Each structure stands twice: as structure tokens, then as C-alpha cells.
Short mmCIF file of C-alpha atoms in Angstrom, two decimals:
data_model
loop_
_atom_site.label_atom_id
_atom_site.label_comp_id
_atom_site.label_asym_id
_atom_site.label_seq_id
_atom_site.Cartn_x
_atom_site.Cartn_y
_atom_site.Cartn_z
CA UNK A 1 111.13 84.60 114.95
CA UNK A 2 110.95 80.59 114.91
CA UNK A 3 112.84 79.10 111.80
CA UNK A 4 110.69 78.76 109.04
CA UNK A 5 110.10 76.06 106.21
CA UNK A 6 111.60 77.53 102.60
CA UNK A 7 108.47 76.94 101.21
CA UNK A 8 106.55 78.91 103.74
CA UNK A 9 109.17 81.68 103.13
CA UNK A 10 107.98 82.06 98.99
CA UNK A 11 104.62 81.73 99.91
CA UNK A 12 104.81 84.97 102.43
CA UNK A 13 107.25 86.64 99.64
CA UNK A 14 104.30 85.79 96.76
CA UNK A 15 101.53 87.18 99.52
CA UNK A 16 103.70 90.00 99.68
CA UNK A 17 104.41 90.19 95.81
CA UNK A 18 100.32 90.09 95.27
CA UNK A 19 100.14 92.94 96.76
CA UNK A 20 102.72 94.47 95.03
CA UNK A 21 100.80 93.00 92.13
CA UNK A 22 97.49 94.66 93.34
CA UNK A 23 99.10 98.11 93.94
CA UNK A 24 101.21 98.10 90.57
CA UNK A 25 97.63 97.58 88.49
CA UNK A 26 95.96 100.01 90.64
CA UNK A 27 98.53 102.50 89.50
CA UNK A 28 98.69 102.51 85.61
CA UNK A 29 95.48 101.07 84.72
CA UNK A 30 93.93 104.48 84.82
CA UNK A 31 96.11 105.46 82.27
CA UNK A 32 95.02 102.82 79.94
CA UNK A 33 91.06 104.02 80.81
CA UNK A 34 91.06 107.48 80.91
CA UNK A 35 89.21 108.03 77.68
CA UNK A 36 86.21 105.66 79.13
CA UNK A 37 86.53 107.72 82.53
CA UNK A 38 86.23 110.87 81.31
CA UNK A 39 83.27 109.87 78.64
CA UNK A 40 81.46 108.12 82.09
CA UNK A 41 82.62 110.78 84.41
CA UNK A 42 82.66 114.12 82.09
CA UNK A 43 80.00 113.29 79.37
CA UNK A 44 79.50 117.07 78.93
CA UNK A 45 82.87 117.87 78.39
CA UNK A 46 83.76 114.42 76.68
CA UNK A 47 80.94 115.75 74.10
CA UNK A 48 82.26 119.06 73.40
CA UNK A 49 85.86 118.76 73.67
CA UNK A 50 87.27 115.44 73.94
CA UNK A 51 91.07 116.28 74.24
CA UNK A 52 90.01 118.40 77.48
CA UNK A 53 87.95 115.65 78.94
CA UNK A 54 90.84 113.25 79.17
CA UNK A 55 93.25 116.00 80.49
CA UNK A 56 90.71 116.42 83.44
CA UNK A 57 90.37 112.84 84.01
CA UNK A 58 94.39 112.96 84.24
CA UNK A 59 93.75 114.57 87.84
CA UNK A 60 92.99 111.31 88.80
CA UNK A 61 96.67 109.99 88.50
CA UNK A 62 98.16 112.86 90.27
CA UNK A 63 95.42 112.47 93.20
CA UNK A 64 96.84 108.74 93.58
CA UNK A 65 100.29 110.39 93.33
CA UNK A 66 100.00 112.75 96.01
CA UNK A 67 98.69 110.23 98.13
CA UNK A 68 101.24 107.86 97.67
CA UNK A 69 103.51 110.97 98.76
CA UNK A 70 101.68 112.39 101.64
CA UNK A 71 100.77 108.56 103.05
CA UNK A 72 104.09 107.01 102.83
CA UNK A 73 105.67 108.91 105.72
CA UNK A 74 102.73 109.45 107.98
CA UNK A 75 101.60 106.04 107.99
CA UNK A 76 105.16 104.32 108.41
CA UNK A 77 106.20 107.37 111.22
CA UNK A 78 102.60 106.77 113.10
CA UNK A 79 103.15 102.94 113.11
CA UNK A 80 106.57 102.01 113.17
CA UNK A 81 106.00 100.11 116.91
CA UNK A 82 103.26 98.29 115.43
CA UNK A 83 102.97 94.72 114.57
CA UNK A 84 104.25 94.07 110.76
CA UNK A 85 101.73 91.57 109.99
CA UNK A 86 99.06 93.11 111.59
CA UNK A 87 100.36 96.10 109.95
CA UNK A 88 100.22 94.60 106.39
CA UNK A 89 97.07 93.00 106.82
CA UNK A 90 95.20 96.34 107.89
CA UNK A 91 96.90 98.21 104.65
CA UNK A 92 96.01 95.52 102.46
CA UNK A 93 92.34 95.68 103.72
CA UNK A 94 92.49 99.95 103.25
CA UNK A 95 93.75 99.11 99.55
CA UNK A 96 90.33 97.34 99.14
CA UNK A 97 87.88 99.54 100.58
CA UNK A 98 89.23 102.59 98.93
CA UNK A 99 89.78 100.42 95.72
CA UNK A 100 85.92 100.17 95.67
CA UNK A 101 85.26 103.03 96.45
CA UNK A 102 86.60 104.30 93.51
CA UNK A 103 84.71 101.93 91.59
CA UNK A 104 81.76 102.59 92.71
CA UNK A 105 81.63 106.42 94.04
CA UNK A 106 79.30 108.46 91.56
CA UNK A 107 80.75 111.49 90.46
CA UNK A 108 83.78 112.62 89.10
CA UNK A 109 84.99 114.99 92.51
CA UNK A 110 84.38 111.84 94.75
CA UNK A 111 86.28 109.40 92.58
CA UNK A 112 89.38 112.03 92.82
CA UNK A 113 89.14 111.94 96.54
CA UNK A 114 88.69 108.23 96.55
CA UNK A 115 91.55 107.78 94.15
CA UNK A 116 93.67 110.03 96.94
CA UNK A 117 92.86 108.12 99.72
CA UNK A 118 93.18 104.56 98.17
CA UNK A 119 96.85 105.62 97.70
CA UNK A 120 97.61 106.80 100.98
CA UNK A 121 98.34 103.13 102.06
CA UNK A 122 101.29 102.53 98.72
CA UNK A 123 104.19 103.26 99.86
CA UNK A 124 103.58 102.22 103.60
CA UNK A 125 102.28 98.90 102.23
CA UNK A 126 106.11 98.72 99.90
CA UNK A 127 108.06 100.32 102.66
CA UNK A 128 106.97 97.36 105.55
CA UNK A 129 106.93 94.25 103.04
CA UNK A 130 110.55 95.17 101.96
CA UNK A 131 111.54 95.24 105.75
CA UNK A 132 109.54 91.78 106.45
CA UNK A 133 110.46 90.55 103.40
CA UNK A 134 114.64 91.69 104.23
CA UNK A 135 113.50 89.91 107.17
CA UNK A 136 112.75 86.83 106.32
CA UNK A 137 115.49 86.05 103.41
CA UNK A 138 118.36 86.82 106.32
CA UNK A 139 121.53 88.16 105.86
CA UNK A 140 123.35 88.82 102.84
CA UNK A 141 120.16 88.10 100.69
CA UNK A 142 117.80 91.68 101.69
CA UNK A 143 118.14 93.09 98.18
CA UNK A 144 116.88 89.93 96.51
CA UNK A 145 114.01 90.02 99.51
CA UNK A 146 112.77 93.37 98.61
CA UNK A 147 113.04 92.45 94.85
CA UNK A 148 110.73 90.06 95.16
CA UNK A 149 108.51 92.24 96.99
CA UNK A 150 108.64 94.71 94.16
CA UNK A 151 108.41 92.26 91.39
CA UNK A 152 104.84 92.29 91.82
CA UNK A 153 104.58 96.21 90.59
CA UNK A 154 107.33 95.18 87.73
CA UNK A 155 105.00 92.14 86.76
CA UNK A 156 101.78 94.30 86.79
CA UNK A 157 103.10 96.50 83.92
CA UNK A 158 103.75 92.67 81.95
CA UNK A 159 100.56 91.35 82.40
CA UNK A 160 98.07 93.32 85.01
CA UNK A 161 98.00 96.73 83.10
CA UNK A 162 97.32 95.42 80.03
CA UNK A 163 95.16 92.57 81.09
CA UNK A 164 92.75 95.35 83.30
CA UNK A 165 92.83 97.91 80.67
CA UNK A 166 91.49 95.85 78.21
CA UNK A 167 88.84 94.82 80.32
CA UNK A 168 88.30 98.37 81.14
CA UNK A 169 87.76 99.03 77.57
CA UNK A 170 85.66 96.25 77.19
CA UNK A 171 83.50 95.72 80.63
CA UNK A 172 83.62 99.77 81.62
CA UNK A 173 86.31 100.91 83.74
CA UNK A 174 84.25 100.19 87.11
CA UNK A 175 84.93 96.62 86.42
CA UNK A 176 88.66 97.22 85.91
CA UNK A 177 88.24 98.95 89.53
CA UNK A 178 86.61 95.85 90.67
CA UNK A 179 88.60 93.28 89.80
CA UNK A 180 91.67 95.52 91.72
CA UNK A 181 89.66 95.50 94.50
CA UNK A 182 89.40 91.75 94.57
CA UNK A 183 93.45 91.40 93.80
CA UNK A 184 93.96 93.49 96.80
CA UNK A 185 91.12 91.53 99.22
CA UNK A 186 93.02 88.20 97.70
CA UNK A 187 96.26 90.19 99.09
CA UNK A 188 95.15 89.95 102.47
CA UNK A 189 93.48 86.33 102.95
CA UNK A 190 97.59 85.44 101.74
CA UNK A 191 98.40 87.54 104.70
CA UNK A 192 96.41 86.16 107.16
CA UNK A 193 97.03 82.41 105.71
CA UNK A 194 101.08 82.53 105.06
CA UNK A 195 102.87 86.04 106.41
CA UNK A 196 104.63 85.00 109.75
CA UNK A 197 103.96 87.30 113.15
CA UNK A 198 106.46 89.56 113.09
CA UNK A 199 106.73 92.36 115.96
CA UNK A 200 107.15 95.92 115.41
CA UNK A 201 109.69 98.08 117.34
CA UNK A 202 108.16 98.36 120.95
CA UNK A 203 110.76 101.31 121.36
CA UNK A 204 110.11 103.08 118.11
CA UNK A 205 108.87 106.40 118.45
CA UNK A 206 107.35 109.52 116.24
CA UNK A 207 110.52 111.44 117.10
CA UNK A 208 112.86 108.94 116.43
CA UNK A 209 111.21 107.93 113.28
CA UNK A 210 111.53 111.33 112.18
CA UNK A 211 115.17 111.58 113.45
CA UNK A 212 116.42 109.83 110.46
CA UNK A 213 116.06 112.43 108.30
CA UNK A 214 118.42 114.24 110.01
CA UNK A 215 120.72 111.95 108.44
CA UNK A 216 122.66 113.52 105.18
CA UNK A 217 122.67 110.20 103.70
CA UNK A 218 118.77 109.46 104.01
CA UNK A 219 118.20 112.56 102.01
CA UNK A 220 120.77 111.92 99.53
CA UNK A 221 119.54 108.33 98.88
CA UNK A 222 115.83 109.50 98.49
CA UNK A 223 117.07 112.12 96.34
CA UNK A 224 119.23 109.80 93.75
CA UNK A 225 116.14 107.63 93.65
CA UNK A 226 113.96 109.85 92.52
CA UNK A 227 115.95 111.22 89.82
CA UNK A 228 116.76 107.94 88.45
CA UNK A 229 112.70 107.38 88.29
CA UNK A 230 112.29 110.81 86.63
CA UNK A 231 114.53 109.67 84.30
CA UNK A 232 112.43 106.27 83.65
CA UNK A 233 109.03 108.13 83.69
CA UNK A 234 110.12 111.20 81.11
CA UNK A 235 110.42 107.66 78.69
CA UNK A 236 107.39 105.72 79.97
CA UNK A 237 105.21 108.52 79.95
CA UNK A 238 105.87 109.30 75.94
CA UNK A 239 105.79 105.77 75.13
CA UNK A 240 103.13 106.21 72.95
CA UNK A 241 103.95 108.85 70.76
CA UNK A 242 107.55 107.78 70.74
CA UNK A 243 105.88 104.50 68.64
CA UNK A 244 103.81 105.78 66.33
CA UNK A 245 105.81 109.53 65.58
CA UNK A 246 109.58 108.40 65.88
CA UNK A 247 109.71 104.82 64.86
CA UNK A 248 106.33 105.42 62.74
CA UNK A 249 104.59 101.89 63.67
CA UNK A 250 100.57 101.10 63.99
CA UNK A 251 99.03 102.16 67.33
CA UNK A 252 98.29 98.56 67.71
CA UNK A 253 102.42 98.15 68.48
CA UNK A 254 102.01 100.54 71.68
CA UNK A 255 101.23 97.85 73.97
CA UNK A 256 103.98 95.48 72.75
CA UNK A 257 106.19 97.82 73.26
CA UNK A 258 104.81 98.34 76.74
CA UNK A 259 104.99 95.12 77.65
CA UNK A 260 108.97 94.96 76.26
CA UNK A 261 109.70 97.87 78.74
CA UNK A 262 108.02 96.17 81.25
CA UNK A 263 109.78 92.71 80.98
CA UNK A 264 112.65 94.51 80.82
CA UNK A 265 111.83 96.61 84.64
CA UNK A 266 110.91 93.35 85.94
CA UNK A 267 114.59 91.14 84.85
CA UNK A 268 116.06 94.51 86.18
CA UNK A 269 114.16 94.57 89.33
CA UNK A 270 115.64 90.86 90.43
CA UNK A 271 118.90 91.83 88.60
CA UNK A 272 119.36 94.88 91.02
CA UNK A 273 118.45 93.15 94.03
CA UNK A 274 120.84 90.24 93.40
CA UNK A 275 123.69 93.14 92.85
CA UNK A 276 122.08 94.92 95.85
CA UNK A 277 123.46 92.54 98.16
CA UNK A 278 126.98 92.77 97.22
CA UNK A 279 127.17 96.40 98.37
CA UNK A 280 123.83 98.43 97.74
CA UNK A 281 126.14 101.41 96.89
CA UNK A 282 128.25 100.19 94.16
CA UNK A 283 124.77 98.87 92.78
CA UNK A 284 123.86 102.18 92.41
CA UNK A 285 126.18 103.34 90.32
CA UNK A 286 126.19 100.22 88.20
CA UNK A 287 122.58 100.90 87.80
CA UNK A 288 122.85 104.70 87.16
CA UNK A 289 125.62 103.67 84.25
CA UNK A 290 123.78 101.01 82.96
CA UNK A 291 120.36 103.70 82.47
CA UNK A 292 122.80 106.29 81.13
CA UNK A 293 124.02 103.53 78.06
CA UNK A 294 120.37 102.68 77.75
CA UNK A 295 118.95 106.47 77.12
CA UNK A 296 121.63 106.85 75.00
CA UNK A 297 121.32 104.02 73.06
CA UNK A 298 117.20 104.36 73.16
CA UNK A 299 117.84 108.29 71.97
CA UNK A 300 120.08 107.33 68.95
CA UNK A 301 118.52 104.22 67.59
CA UNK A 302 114.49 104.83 68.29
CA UNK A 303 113.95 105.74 64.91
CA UNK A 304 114.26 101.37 63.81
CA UNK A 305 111.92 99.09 65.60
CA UNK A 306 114.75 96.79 66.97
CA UNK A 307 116.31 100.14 68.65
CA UNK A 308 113.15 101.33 70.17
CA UNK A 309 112.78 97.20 71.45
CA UNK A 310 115.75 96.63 72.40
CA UNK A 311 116.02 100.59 74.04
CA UNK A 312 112.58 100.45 75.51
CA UNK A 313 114.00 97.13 77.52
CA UNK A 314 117.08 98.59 78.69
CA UNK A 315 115.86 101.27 79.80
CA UNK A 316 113.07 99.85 81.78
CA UNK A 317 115.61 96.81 83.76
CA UNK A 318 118.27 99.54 84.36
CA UNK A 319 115.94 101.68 85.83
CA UNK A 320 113.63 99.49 87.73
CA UNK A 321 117.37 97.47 89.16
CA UNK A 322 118.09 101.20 90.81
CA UNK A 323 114.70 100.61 93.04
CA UNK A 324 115.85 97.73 95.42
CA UNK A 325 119.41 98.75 95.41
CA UNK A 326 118.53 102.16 96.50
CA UNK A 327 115.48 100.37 99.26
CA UNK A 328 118.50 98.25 100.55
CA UNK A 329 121.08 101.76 100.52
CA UNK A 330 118.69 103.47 102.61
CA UNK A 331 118.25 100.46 104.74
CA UNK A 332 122.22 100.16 105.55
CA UNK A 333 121.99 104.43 105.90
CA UNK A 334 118.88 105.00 107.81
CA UNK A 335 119.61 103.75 111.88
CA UNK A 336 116.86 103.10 113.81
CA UNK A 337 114.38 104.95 111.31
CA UNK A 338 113.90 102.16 109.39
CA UNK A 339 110.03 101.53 108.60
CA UNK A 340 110.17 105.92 107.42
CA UNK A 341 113.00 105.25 105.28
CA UNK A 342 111.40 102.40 103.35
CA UNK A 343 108.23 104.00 103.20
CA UNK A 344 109.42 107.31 102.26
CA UNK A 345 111.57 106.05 99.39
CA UNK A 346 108.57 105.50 97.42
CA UNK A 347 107.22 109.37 98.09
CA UNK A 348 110.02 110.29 96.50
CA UNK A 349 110.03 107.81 93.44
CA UNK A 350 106.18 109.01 92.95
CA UNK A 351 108.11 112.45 93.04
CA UNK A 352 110.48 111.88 90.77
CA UNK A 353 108.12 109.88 88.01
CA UNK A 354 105.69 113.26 88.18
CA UNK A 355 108.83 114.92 87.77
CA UNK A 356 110.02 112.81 84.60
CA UNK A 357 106.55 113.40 83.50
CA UNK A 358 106.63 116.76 83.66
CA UNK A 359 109.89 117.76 82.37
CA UNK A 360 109.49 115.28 79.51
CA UNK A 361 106.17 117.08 78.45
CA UNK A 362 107.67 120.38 78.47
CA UNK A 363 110.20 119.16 75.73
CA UNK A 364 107.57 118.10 73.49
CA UNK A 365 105.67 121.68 73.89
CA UNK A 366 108.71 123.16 73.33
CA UNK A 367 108.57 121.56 69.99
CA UNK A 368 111.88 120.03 70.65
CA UNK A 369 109.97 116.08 69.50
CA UNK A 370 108.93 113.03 71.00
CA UNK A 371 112.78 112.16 71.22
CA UNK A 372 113.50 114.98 73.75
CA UNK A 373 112.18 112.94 76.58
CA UNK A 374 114.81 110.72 76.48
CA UNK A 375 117.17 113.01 77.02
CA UNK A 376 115.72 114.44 79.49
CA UNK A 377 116.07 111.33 81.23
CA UNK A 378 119.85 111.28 80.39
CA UNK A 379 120.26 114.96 82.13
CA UNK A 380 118.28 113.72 85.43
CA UNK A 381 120.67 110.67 85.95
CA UNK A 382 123.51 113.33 85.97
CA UNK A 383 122.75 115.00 89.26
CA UNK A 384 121.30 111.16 90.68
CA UNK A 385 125.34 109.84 90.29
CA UNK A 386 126.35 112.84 91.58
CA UNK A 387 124.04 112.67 94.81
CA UNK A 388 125.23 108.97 94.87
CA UNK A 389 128.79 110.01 94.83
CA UNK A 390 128.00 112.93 97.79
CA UNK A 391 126.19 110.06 99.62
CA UNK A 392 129.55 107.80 99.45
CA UNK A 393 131.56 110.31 100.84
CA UNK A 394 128.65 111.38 103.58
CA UNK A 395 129.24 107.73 104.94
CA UNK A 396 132.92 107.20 103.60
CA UNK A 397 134.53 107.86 107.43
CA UNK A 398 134.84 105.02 109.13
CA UNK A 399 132.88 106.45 111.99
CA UNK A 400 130.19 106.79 110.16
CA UNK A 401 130.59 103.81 108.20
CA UNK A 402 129.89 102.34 112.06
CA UNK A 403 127.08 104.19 112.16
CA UNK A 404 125.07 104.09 108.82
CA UNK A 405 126.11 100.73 107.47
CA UNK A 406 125.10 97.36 108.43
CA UNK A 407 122.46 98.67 110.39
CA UNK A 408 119.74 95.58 111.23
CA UNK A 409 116.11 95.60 109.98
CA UNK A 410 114.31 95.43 113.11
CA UNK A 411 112.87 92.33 112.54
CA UNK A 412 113.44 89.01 114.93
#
């Protein structure tokens, strides 16, 4: 690849980022709009029983879930040998049409299916732009590439979630649809205009795609990422309640609070990528004991508003650091499987955050309160440092340190 200007380097990083951006809003808005979805989508239902309604429009999240989880790895496996820009440009194009499609698709079933497919592209889209973007900051600086990359999720939850929900609110949640549709057409004119040409691997194959996760230390590196995101997500998803029940503030304070967890993920997404390039696996563990003090702290002190501020922030930049330090571990881990590895990191963080979910609820049913979640969080990082540690060792020898380390991105 010809030497490029700096400035035509942030541009490609902030096309990249948009999308990011695009995908991040595409996410979480529909948790911020369910009640209008279901009211639109379920009137009958939404008439009789309310609470119900809003549980059924739920299915949409998981359908963009699973297709984050099922698309990651196909996609990336499928197109490894591929041109990356071409590549990029193609996903970003997919986001759109299936981004208005679920805008404008008429019934409830179709939206769910439209929702699923729009998502197959996520972590494909993630997994390439952290390689190009690895690619284009050079040596030593990979974890502060794929930061960048992901900033644009971490910056959605500041200002895009909250900005689209309220239209959604306001305008009808079609519009909130619409304008992601737009962010994600925007997305790829910035490809088009300021991504460089980057080849794919002419060599790469399904088979040897898949052959990296024959490696221990791919599994164990997908594995401590998604605990460490099941540990974010049993807090995020119980923000809510977690206000108004624990620390017994307005409604109204929800989305501050919100936003303070997600300015903290998006200072710990640049954070870990910065700490990421001095070793991604000591970053790791930095990251896994900085989220342990911050669960801790957000468990004991959640009951003032200052403690649920200041533990709603530290939870959300110790988490969200673990994301690019683990991209850049399974990077130095994965050989010649490198597009699957990227990609299929962020199968398993949708995996883990339905996980986090999941177990979080159960606490609360239990009856255990709207505390429990958090430490739920604190037992998930337990088994993530010890998969860490096991992942160490796995690569500790020095002929597999040869092997799995230092590997290059595939990018010239």
C-alpha cells in the first residue's frame, strides 16, 4: 500500500468510525422505542396488556443479536480473499438496505426478520475495519487503530442512542429507522471517497479460515471477551431500575446516567487500545482488574448518586477498554485466520451481553434486587481472568510464542 497523507489516514479511521457510529445506534435505539414499537406493531396486545406487548417487541433485540452471531463468522470465513474496501463498502451498503427495511416492512413478523438480517453484516463490518484500520496506523499503534474503529459504537451510546430515541418518541420509531439508514448510506459515500484499496488475502481459504479455531488460544480469547461483556451488560441492562429503585432518583435521571456510562465506555475504549499496544495480554488483565474495582465499588456505593455516577463510569471505560485489547490479543493469537478472528470476537461479545442480560434478570426474579446484577457481573469476570491466565500459559512456550504472537494483519 502507497504511503499515505496523516490526514487521509483520520479521514478513513472517521469513515470507518461512522460506521461504527451507524451500527452502535442501530443496536440500542430499539431499546429506547420499544414501547412505540409494540403500540405500532402489537396494537391488540399493546391495548390489553401493555407489559406483554413490550416483552414481545423485545424479540426484536435478540433477532439483531443472533444475527450479529450467526453473520460474523460466515461472512468474514466466505470473504476473507476478498478486497477490504470493496468488502466494507458492500457491508456498509447491506447495513442500509436492511436498515430500511426495517423501517419500512409492515408487520411485526417481517420487521423481526428484517431486524435479523440487517445484523448479519455487524460484526463482519467491526471485524474488517479493525484489520484495515490495524492496517493503516502500522506497527506498534493496532490497538489505538481498532479503538478508533470502535469509538464510533462507544460514541453512539453518548450521543446517537439518545439523540434517535428521542426522535423515535417524538417522530415514530420509523423515522428513528430512517435516519440509521441514512448514517449507514453516509458510511459508505466515506468509503468510497477516503478508505484506501486494500487487497484481501488471494491465498485465504474457507478451510484455513476455519483452521484458527483449532487454536486453544482463539477460543480462550473469545471466551474472556465475552464474559467481561456479560459482566458490562448484567449492569447496562438494569440501568434503569438501578436509578430510580436503588439510588431512588426521577426517571428523568435515567438517561444522564446513560450517557455517564457511556462517556465512561468511550475514554475506556481509547484508554484500552493505547494499553493494547504495549502487550494486548497484560491489557487484559489490567482491564479485567480495573472492572472488578469498578463492580465493586458500583455494588457498595449505588445507593448515593455520586456512587452510582461515578460507578456507572467505571464500569462502562473498564469494560469497553477490554474490547480492543482483547481484538488486538486475538490478532497476535489467531495466524493466518485473521479476518474470522476479528469478526468472530464480536459473536461472542453479542453472546456474552445476552448472557449478562440474562443472568442479571434472573437475580432480580429471584427477588435478590436491582443490586444483584452487579454482582453478577463481578462473578463473570472471575472465570474471564481465569481464561486469560489459561490463554497466557496456552502461548507462554516460546514455540508457540513464535507461532501465535506477532503475527501480521494481512494488510500491505
Amino acid at each position: 500500500m502507497t504511503s499515505l497523507s496523516p490526514l487521509r489516514v483520520r479521514l478513513a479511521l472517521l469513515a470507518l468510525a461512522l460506521g461504527g457510529f451507524g451500527i452502535g445506534a442501530a443496536e440500542f435505539a430499539a431499546m429506547g422505542v420499544l414501547p412505540e414499537i409494540a403500540r405500532d406493531l402489537l396494537p391488540d396486545l399493546a391495548a390489553s396488556d401493555p407489559e406483554e406487548a413490550i416483552a414481545r417487541a423485545g424479540i426484536l433485540i435478540s433477532a439483531y443479536a443472533a444475527g450479529v452471531v450467526v453473520g460474523a463468522p460466515t461472512i468474514a470465513v466466505v470473504a476473507a480473499r476478498f478486497p477490504r474496501k470493496g468488502l466494507l463498502l458492500t457491508l456498509a451498503v447491506a447495513f442500509t438496505v436492511g436498515t430500511l427495511a426495517s423501517a419500512l416492512a409492515p408487520t411485526f413478523e417481517l420487521v423481526v426478520v428484517a431486524r435479523f438480517l440487517a445484523a448479519l453484516p455487524h460484526g463482519a463490518y467491526f471485524g474488517i475495519a479493525a484489520l484495515v484500520a490495524a492496517s493503516l496506523m502500522g506497527p506498534g499503534k493496532r490497538g489505538q487503530g481498532i479503538a478508533l474503529v470502535l469509538s464510533g459504537l462507544t460514541i453512539a451510546n453518548v450521543v446517537g442512542v439518545p439523540a434517535i430515541t428521542f426522535l423515535g418518541q417524538n417522530a415514530g420509531w420509523r423515522a428513528a429507522y430512517l435516519v440509521v439508514a441514512a448514517i449507514f448510506a453516509l458510511t459508505a459515500i466515506a468509503i468510497v471517497l477516503v478508505v484506501p484499496k486494500q487487497p484481501g488475502d488471494p491465498e485465504a481459504t474457507i478451510r484455513r479460515e476455519i483452521g484458527g479455531f483449532a487454536r486453544p488460544a482463539v477460543w480462550l480469547a473469545l471466551l474472556t471477551g465475552a464474559l467481561g461483556f456479560g459482566g458490562l451488560f448484567a449492569v447496562y441492562t438494569y440501568v434503569a431500575p438501578l436509578t430510580t429503585e436503588v439510588t431512588r432518583l426521577s426517571p428523568a435521571v435515567v438517561p444522564i446516567a446513560l450517557i455517564a456510562m457511556g462517556v465512561g465506555m468511550t475514554l475506556g475504549n481509547l484508554f484500552g487500545g493505547r494499553l493494547a499496544d504495549r502487550g494486548a495480554l497484560r491489557a487484559v488483565f489490567i482491564c479485567f482488574g480495573l472492572l472488578v474495582a469498578a463492580l465493586f465499588g458500583l455494588a457498595l456505593a449505588a445507593t448515593a448518586l455520586p456512587g452510582l455516577f461515578a460507578g456507572l463510569f467505571a464500569v462502562g471505560f473498564a469494560a469497553a477498554a477490554i474490547s480492543p485489547a482483547i481484538q488486538t490479543r486475538l490478532m497476535d493469537v489467531a495466524g493466518d485466520s485473521q479476518t474470522l478472528a476479528a469478526a468472530a470476537n464480536h459473536s461472542a461479545l453479542n453472546i456474552g451481553n445476552s448472557i449478562g442480560a440474562l443472568l442479571g434478570g434472573a437475580v432480580i426474579a429471584a427477588g435478590w434486587g436491582y443490586v444483584a446484577p452487579t454482582w453478577v457481573g463481578l462473578a463473570l469476570c472471575l472465570p474471564g481472568i481465569l481464561l486469560a491466565v489459561l490463554g497466557g500459559l496456552v502461548t507462554a512456550s516460546p514455540a508457540r510464542r513464535s507461532a501465535n504472537q506477532n503475527e501480521p494483519v494481512g494488510l500491505s
